[in-house]
Coordinates of C-alpha atoms and ligand atoms in Angstrom, one line a residue:
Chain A
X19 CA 0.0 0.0 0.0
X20 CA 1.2 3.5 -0.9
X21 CA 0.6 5.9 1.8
X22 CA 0.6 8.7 -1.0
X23 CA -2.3 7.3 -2.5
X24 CA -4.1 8.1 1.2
X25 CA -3.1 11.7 1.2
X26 CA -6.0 13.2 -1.4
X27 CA -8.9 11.1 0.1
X28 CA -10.6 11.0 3.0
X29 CA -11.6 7.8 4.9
X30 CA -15.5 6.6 5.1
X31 CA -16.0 7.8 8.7
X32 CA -15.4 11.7 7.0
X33 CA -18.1 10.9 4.3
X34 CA -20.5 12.8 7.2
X35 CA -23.0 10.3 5.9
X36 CA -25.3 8.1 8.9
X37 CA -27.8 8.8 11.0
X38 CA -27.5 11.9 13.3
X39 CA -24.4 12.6 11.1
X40 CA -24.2 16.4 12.2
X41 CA -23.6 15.4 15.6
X42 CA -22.3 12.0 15.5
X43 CA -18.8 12.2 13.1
X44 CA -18.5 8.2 13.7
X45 CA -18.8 5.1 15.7
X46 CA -16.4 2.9 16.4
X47 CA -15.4 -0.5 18.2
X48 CA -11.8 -2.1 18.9
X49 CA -11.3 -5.8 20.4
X50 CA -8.0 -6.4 22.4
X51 CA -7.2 -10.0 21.4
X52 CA -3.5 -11.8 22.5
X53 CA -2.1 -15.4 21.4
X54 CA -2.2 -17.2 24.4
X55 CA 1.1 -19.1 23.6
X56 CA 3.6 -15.8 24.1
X57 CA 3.6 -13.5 26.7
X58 CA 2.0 -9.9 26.2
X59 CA 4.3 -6.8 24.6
X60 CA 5.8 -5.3 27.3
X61 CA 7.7 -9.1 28.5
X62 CA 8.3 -10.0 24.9
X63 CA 11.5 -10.3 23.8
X64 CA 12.3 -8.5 20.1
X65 CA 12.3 -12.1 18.2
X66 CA 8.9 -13.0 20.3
X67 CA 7.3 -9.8 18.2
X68 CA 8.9 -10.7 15.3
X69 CA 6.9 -14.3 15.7
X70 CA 3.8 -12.6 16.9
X71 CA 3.6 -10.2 13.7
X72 CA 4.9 -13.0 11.3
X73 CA 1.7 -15.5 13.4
X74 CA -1.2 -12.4 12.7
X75 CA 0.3 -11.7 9.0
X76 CA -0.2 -15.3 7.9
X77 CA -3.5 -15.7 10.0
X78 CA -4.6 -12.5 8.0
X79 CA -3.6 -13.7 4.6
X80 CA -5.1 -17.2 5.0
X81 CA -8.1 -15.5 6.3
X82 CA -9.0 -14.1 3.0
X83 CA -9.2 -10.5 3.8
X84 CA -9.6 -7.9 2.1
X85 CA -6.6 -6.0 3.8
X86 CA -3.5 -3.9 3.1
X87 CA -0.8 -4.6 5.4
X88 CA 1.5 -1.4 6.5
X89 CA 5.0 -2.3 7.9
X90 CA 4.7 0.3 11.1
X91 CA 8.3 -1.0 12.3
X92 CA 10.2 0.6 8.7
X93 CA 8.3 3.7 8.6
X94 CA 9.5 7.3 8.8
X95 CA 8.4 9.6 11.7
X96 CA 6.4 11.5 9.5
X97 CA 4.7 8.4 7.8
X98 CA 3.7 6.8 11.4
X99 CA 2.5 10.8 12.5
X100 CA 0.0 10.7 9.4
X101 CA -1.3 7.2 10.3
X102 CA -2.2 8.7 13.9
X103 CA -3.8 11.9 11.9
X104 CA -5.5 9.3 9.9
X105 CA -7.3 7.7 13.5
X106 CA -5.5 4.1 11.9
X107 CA -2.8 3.5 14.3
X108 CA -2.5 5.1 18.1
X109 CA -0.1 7.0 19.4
X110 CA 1.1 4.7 21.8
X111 CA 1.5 2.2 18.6
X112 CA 3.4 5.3 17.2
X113 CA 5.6 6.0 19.6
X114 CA 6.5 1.7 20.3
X115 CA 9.9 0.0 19.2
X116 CA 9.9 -3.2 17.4
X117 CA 8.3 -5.4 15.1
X118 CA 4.9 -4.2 14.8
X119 CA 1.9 -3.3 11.7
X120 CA -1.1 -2.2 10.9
X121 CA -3.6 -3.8 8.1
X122 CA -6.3 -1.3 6.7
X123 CA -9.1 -2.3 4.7
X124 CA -10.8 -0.5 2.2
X125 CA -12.6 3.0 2.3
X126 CA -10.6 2.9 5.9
X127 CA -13.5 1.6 8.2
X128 CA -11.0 -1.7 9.8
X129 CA -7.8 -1.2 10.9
X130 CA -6.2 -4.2 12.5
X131 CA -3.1 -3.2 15.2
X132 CA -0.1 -6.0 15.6
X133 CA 1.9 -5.1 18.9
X134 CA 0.3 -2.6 20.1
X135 CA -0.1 -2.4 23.8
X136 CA -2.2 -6.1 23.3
X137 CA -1.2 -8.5 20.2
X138 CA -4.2 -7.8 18.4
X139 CA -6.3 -4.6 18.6
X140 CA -9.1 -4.6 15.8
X141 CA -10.7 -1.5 15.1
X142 CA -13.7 -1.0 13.3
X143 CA -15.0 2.9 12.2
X144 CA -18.3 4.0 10.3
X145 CA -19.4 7.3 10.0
X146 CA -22.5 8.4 11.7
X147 CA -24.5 6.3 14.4
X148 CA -24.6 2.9 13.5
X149 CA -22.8 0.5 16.5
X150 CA -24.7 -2.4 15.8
X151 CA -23.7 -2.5 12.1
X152 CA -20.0 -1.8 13.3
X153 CA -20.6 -4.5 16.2
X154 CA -21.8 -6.8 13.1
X155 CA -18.5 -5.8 11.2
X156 CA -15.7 -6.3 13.6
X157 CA -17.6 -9.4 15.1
X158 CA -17.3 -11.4 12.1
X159 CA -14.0 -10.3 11.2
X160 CA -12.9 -11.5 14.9
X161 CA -14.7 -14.6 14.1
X162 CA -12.6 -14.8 10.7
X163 CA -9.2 -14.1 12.8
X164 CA -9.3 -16.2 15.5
X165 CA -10.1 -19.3 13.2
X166 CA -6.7 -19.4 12.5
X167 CA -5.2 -18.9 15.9
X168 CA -5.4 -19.3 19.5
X169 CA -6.3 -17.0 21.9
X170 CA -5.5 -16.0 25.8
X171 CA -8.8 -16.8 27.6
X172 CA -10.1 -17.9 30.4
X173 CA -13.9 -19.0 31.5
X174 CA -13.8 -16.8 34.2
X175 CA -12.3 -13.7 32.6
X176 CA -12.3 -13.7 29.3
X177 CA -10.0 -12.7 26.7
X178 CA -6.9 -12.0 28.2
X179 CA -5.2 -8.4 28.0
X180 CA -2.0 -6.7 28.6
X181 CA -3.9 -4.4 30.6
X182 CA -6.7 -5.4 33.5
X183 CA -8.8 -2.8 32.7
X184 CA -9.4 -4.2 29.1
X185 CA -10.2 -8.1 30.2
X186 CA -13.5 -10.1 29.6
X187 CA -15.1 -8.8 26.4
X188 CA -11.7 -6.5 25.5
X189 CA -14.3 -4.2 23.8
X190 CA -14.2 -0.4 23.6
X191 CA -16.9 0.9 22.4
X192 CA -17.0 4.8 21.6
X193 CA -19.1 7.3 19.8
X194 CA -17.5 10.5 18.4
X195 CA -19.7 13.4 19.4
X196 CA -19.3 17.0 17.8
X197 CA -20.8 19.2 20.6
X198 CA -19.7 23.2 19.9
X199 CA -23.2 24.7 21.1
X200 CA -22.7 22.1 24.7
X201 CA -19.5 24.0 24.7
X202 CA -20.3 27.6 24.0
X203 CA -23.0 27.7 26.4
X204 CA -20.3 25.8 29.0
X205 CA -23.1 22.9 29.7
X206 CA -20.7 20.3 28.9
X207 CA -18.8 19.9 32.4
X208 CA -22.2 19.2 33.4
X209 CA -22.7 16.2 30.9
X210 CA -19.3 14.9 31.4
X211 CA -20.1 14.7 34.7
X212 CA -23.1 12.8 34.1
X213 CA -21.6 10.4 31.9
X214 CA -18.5 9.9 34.5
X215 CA -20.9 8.8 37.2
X216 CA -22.4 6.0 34.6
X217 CA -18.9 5.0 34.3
X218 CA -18.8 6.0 30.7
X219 CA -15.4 7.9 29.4
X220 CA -15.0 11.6 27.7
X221 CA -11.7 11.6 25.6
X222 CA -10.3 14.0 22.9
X223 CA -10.0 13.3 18.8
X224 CA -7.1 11.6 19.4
X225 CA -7.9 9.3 21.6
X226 CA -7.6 8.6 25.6
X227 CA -5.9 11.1 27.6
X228 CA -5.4 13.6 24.6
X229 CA -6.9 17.2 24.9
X230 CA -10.2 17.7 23.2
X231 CA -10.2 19.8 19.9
X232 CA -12.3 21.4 17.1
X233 CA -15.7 20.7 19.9
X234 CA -14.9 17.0 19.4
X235 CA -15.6 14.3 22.0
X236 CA -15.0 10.4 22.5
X237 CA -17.5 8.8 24.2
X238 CA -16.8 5.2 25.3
X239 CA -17.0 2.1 27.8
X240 CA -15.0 2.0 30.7
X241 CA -16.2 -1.5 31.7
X242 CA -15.3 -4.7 30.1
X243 CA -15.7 -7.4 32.0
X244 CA -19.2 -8.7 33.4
X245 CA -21.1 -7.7 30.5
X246 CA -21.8 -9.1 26.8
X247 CA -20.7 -7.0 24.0
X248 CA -24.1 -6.3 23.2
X249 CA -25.3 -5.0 26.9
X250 CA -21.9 -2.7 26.6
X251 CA -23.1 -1.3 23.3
X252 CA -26.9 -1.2 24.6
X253 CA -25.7 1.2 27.5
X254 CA -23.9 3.4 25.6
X255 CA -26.6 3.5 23.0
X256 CA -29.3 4.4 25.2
X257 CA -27.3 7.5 26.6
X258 CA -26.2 8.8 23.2
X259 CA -29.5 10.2 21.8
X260 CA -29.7 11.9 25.1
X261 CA -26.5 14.0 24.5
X262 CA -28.0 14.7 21.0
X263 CA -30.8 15.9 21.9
X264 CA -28.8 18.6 24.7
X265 CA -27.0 19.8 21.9
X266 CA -29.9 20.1 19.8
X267 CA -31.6 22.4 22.5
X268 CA -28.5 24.4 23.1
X269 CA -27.8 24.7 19.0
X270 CA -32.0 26.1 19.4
X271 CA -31.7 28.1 21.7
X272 CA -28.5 29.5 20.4
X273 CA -30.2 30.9 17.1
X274 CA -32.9 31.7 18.8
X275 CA -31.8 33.9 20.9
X276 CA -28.9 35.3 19.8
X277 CA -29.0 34.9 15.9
X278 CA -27.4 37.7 14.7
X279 CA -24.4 37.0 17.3
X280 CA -24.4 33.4 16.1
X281 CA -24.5 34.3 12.4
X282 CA -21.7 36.6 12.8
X283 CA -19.5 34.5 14.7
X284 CA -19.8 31.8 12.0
X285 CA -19.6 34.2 9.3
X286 CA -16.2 35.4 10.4
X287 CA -14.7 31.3 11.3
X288 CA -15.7 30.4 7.4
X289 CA -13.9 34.4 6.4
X290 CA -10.8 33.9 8.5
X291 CA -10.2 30.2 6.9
X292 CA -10.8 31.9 3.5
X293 CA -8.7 34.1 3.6
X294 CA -5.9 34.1 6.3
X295 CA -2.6 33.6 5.2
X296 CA -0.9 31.8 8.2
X297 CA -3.0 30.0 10.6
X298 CA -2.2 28.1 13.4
X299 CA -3.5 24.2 13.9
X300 CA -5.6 25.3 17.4
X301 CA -7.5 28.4 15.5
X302 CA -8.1 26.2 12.7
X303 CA -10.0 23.7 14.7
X304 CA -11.4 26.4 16.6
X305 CA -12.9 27.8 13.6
X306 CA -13.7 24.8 11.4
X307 CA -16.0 23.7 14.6
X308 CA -17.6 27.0 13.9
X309 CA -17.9 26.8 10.4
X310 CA -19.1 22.4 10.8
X311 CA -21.9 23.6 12.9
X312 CA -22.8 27.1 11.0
X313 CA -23.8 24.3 8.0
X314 CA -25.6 22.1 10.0
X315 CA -27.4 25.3 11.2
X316 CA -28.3 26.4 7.7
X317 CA -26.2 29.7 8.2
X318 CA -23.6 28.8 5.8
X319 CA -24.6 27.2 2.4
X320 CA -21.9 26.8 0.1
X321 CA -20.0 24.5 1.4
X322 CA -20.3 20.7 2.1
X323 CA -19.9 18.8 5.3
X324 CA -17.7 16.3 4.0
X325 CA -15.6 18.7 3.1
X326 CA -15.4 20.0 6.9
X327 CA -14.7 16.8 8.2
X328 CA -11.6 16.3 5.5
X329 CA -10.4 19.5 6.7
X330 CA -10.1 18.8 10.6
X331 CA -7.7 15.6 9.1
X332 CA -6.1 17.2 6.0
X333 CA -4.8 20.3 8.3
X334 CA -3.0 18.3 10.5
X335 CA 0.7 19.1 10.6
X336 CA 1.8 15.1 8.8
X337 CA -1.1 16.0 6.1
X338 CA 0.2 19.2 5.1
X339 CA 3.9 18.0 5.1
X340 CA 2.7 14.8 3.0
X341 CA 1.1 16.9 0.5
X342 CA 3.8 19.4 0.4
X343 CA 6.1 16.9 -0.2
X344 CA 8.8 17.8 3.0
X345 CA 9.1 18.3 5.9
X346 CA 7.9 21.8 7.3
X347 CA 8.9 24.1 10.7
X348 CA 6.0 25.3 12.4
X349 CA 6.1 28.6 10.6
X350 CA 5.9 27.2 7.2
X351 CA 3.4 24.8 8.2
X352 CA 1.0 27.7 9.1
X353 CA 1.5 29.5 5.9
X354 CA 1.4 26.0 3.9
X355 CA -1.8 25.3 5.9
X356 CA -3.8 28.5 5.7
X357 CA -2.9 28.1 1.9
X358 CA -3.8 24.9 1.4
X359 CA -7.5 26.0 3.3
X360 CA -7.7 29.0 1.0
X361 CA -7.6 26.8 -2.4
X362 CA -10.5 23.9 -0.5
X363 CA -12.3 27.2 0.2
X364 CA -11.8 29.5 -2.5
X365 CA -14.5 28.4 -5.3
X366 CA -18.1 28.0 -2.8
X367 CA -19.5 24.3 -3.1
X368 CA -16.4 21.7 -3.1
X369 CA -17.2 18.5 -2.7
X370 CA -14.3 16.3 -3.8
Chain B
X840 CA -6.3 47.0 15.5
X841 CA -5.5 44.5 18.5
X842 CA -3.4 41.4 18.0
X843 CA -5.4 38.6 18.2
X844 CA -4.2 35.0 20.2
X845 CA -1.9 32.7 18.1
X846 CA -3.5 29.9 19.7
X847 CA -6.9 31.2 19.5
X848 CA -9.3 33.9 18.3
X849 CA -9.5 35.7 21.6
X850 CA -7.4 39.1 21.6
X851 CA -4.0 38.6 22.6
X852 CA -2.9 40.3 26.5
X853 CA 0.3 39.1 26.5
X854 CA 3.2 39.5 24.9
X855 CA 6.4 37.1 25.3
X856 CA 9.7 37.2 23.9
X857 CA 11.6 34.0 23.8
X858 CA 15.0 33.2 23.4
X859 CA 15.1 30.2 20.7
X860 CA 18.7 29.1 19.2
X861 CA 19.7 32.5 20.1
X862 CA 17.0 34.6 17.9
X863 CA 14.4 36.3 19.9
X864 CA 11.1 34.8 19.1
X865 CA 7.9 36.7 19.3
X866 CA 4.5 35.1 21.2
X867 CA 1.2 36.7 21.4
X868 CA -1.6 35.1 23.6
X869 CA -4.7 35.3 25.7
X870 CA -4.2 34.6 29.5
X871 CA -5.2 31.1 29.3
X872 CA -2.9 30.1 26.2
X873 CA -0.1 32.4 28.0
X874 CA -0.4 30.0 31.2
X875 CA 0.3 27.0 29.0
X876 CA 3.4 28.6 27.0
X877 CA 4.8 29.5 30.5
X878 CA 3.6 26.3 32.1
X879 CA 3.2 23.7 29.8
X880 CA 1.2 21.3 31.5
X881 CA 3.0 17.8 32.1
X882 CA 1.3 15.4 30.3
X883 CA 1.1 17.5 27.4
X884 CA 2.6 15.3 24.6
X885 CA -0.6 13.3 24.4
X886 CA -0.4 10.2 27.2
X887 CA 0.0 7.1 26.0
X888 CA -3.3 4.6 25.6
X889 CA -5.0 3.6 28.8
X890 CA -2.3 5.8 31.5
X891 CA -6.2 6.4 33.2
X892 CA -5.7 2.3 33.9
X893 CA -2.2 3.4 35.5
X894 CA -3.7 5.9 37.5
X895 CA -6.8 3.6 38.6
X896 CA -4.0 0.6 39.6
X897 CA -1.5 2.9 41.2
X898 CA -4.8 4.4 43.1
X899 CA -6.2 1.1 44.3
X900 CA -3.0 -1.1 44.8
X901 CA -0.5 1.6 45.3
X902 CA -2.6 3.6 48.1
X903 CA -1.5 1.0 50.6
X904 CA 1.9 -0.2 52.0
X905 CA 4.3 -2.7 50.1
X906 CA 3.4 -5.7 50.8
X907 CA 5.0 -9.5 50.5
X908 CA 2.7 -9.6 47.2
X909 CA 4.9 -7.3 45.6
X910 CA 7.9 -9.7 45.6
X911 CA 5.6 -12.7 44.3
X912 CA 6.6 -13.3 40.7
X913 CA 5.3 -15.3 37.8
X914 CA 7.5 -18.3 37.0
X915 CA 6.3 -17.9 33.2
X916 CA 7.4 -14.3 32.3
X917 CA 8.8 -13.4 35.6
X918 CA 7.2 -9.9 36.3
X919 CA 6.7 -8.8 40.1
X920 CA 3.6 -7.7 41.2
X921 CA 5.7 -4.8 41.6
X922 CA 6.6 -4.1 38.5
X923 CA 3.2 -4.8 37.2
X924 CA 1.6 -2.5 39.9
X925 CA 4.2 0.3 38.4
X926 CA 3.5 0.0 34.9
X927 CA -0.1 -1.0 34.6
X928 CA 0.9 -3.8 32.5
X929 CA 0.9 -7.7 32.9
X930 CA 3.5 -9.7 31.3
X931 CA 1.2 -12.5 30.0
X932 CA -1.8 -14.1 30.6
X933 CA -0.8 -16.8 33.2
X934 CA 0.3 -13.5 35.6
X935 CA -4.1 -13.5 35.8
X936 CA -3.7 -16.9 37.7
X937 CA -0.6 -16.4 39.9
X938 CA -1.8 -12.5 41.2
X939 CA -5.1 -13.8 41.5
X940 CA -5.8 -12.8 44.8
X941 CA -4.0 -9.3 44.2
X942 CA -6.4 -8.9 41.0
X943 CA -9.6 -10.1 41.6
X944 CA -10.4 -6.7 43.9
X945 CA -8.6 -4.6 41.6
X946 CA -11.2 -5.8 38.8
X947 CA -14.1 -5.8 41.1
X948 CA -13.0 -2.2 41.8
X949 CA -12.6 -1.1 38.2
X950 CA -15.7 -3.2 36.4
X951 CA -18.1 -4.0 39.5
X952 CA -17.9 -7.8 38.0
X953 CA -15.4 -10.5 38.6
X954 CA -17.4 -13.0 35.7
X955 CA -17.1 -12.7 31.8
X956 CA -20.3 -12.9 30.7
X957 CA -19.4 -12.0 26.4
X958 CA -18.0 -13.7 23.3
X959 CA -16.5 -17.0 23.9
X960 CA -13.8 -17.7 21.1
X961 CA -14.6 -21.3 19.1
X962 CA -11.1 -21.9 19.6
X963 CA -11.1 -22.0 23.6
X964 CA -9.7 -24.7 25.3
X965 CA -13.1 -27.6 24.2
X966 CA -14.4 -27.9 28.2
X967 CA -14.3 -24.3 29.0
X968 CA -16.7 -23.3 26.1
X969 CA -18.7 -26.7 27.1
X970 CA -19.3 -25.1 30.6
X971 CA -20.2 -22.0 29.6
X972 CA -22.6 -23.9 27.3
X973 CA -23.5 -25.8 30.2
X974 CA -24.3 -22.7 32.0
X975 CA -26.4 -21.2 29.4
X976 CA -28.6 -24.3 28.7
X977 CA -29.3 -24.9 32.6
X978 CA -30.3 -20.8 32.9
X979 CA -32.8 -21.5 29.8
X980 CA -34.2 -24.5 31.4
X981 CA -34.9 -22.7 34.8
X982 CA -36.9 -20.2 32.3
X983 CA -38.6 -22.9 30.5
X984 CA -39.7 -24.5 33.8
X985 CA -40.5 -21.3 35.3
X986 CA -42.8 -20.9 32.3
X987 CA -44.6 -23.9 32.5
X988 CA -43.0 -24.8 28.8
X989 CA -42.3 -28.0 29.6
X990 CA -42.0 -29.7 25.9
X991 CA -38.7 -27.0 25.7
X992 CA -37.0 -28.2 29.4
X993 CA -37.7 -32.1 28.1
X994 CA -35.5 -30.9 25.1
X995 CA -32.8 -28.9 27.3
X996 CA -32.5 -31.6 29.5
X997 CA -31.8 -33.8 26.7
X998 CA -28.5 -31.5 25.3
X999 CA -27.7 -30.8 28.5
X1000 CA -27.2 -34.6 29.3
X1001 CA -26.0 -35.0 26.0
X1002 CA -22.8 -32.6 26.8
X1003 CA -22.5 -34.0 30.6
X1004 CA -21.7 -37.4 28.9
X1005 CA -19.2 -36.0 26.5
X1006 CA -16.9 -35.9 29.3
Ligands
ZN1513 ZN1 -5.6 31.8 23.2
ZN1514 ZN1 3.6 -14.0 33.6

């Protein structure tokens, strides 16, 4: 697979296609899965992940999938960076030593993680609302896996994992939530907090522990063990529509109240990203989540959400240095980036 | 016209000059993004996958005095308890059966359930998805009985015979 190839498209979970699409950017489920005949990453020896990658590649190709397998281990900084922009490799798989790879399917929904903190991590993405067709997915292509191998588990617990907070089902179920008005009107320490006590975790684009940008939130499990897959996925189900329907309210209310301040304020994100000519990674968030949510709201017109969604990716400092071709300082990178925003802006409706 | 945030779209209120590879460097930022250039906060390069596991181990096992467990090791990979309760991490899956006592409140504590109850792989070892087969067919024929469908328990009974003779 060519990496280059990636750098003009977008993957499906951008298409802003789904239900509840202008809220919910994507759904997504991963599986922690480790052989149970080696011991987990952090005790294995260099040859031992050599074994464990070589086990998963062959496993994958007599599996039949329909899978493009990325050599993490012999890529450059950069190359690894835009994988992590890309939401198809973490940044703790990133940052690792060793044998390890990733195998992405096509349109981008699966990736499938060897070595990462666990053996296996699966990951399965689909834009909009839809976990039980992603449950669906990544079920049957853990069926199609494990086939072929054996697998660390125990009656009592479950799979196995590197980590005890993952054991029993290993699932992580999450939902990624674009919630500017929640923000704005500062109710969303109060939902957090909500969703804390039901022992449901808030994260940030990027995964756990990173900061929250462009008004976008992870919503996910906590628990894993002690519940089927499909009670995990009912509980965060259930509470999802809920947060919807809060932003909804606050979006109302919002234009309601205060249209003319609303209008402006988006009018100005969607003018700045048109026309600046060096723009830092934060402001472009910030204003993009004006701009995403100034379309949903019918304020602005000419321009597609797709497009938006691209845009949060494509802006990221690996994406611009991919598509400039080298690698940039943080000065050129603004001025490459506010350019490269100012040709995807410049002529109204874009939709490639 | 004010200078606006380089961070942000608030105006900027402060104005820093740094020092970089001996060229002066010019910042502008509001208060908060000023707070963070002058006091970066520690974790900022993005913490590794599941360091809120770390934290919830270090809490629960680490909030108490080292104990004899720490030393306990497992004879397959070798980890301490210690190490384990430093890092978060196990070293491989037989370290769930020699820290057992160590873990089993640590789980209760961070899922409220000590019993997976999900997917079963078709690969487990053959008894241990039997039992949990075993346990699934005797809760369905508790349900049948309880509901008086006693042409369905006749039927359970019969698999669930079926398997106890397999063995
Ligand atoms: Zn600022
Ligand atoms: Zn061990």
């Amino acid at each position: 697979m060519n990496l280059d190839d990636l750098t003009r498209t977008g993957g499906e979970w951008l298409k802003g296609s789904g239900p509840e699409s202008d809220i919910v950017m994507c759904s997504r489920i991963r599986l922690a899965r480790n052989l149970a005949t080696y011991p987990f990453i952090n005790r294995a020896s260099r040859g031992e992940r050599a074994d464990i990658e070589r086990e998963f590649r062959t496993a994958l190709t007599d599996a039949n999938l329909d899978l493009s397998y990325i050599d993490v281990n012999s890529l450059p900084k950069l190359d690894r960076q835009f994988l992590v922009e890309r939401q198809l490799i973490s940044r703790e798989h990133d940052n690792a030593e060793g044998p390890r790879g990733v195998a992405i399917g096509p349109e981008e929904n699966v990736s499938v993680l060897i070595n990462e903190e666990d053996h296996l991590r699966i990951q399965v993405m689909q834009s909009g609302l839809s976990l039980p067709d992603v449950w669906e997915r990544i079920n049957r292509l853990d069926d199609q896996i494990e086939e072929q191998l054996t697998y660390a588990f125990s009656p009592q617990l479950g799979y196995l994992t590197a980590c005890p907070t993952n054991v029993g089902t290993g699932i992580r179920v999450g939902v990624m939530l674009h919630l500017p008005a929640l923000v704005h009107t500062k109710q969303i320490d109060k939902v957090f907090r909500a969703l804390h006590k039901i022992n449901l975790a808030v994260r940030g684009l990027y995964g756990e522990g990173t900061q929250a940008f462009g008004d976008f939130y992870q919503i996910s499990n906590q628990q894993t063990l002690g519940k089927s897959e499909t009670e995990l996925i009912k509980n965060l189900s259930d509470v999802v529509p809920q947060i919807i329907s809060y932003e909804r309210q606050a979006r109302k209310a919002m234009i309601e109240e205060r249209r003319q301040v609303l209008h402006d304020r988006v009018s100005r994100a969607y003018g700045v990203l048109k026309t600046a000519h060096t723009i830092s990674s934060e402001e472009t968030m910030l204003l993009l989540s004006d701009v995403r949510m100034g379309i949903n709201l019918g304020l602005i017109d000419d321009l597609e959400i797709p497009t938006v969604n691209e845009l949060f990716i494509h802006t990221q400092p690996a994406h611009l240095q991919k598509l400039q071709g080298r690698p940039l300082e943080v000065d050129d990178r603004n001025i490459a980036r506010a350019s490269y925003l100012r040709s995807r802006l410049a002529n109204g409706k874009h939709t490639d | 016209m004010r200078e606006k945030c380089q961070k942000c779209a608030k105006p900027a209120t402060y104005h820093i000059t740094d020092i970089e590879k001996g060229k002066p460097r010019e910042y502008h930022f509001c208060d908060e993004h000023a707070r963070q250039h002058i006091n970066p906060p520690e974790d900022a390069p993005a913490m590794p996958m599941g360091d809120l596991a770390v934290e919830l181990i270090k809490g629960q096992a680490g909030s108490r005095e080292p104990s004899a467990a720490d030393k306990q090791s497992c004879p397959v990979c070798q980890i301490t308890f210690l190490e384990f309760r430093n890092s978060g991490r196990l070293g491989c899956p037989h370290d769930y059966e020699v820290f057992r006592n160590e873990l089993m409140p640590l789980l209760e504590n961070i899922h409220d359930e000590t019993r997976h109850c999900g997917k079963v792989p078709k690969r487990a070892p053959r008894n241990s998805q039997r039992q949990t087969e075993l346990i699934e067919l005797r809760n369905k024929l508790k349900r049948a009985i309880a509901a008086e469908d006693y042409e369905t328990a006749a039927r359970l009974r019969d698999q669930i015979k079926e398997i106890e003779q397999e063995r």
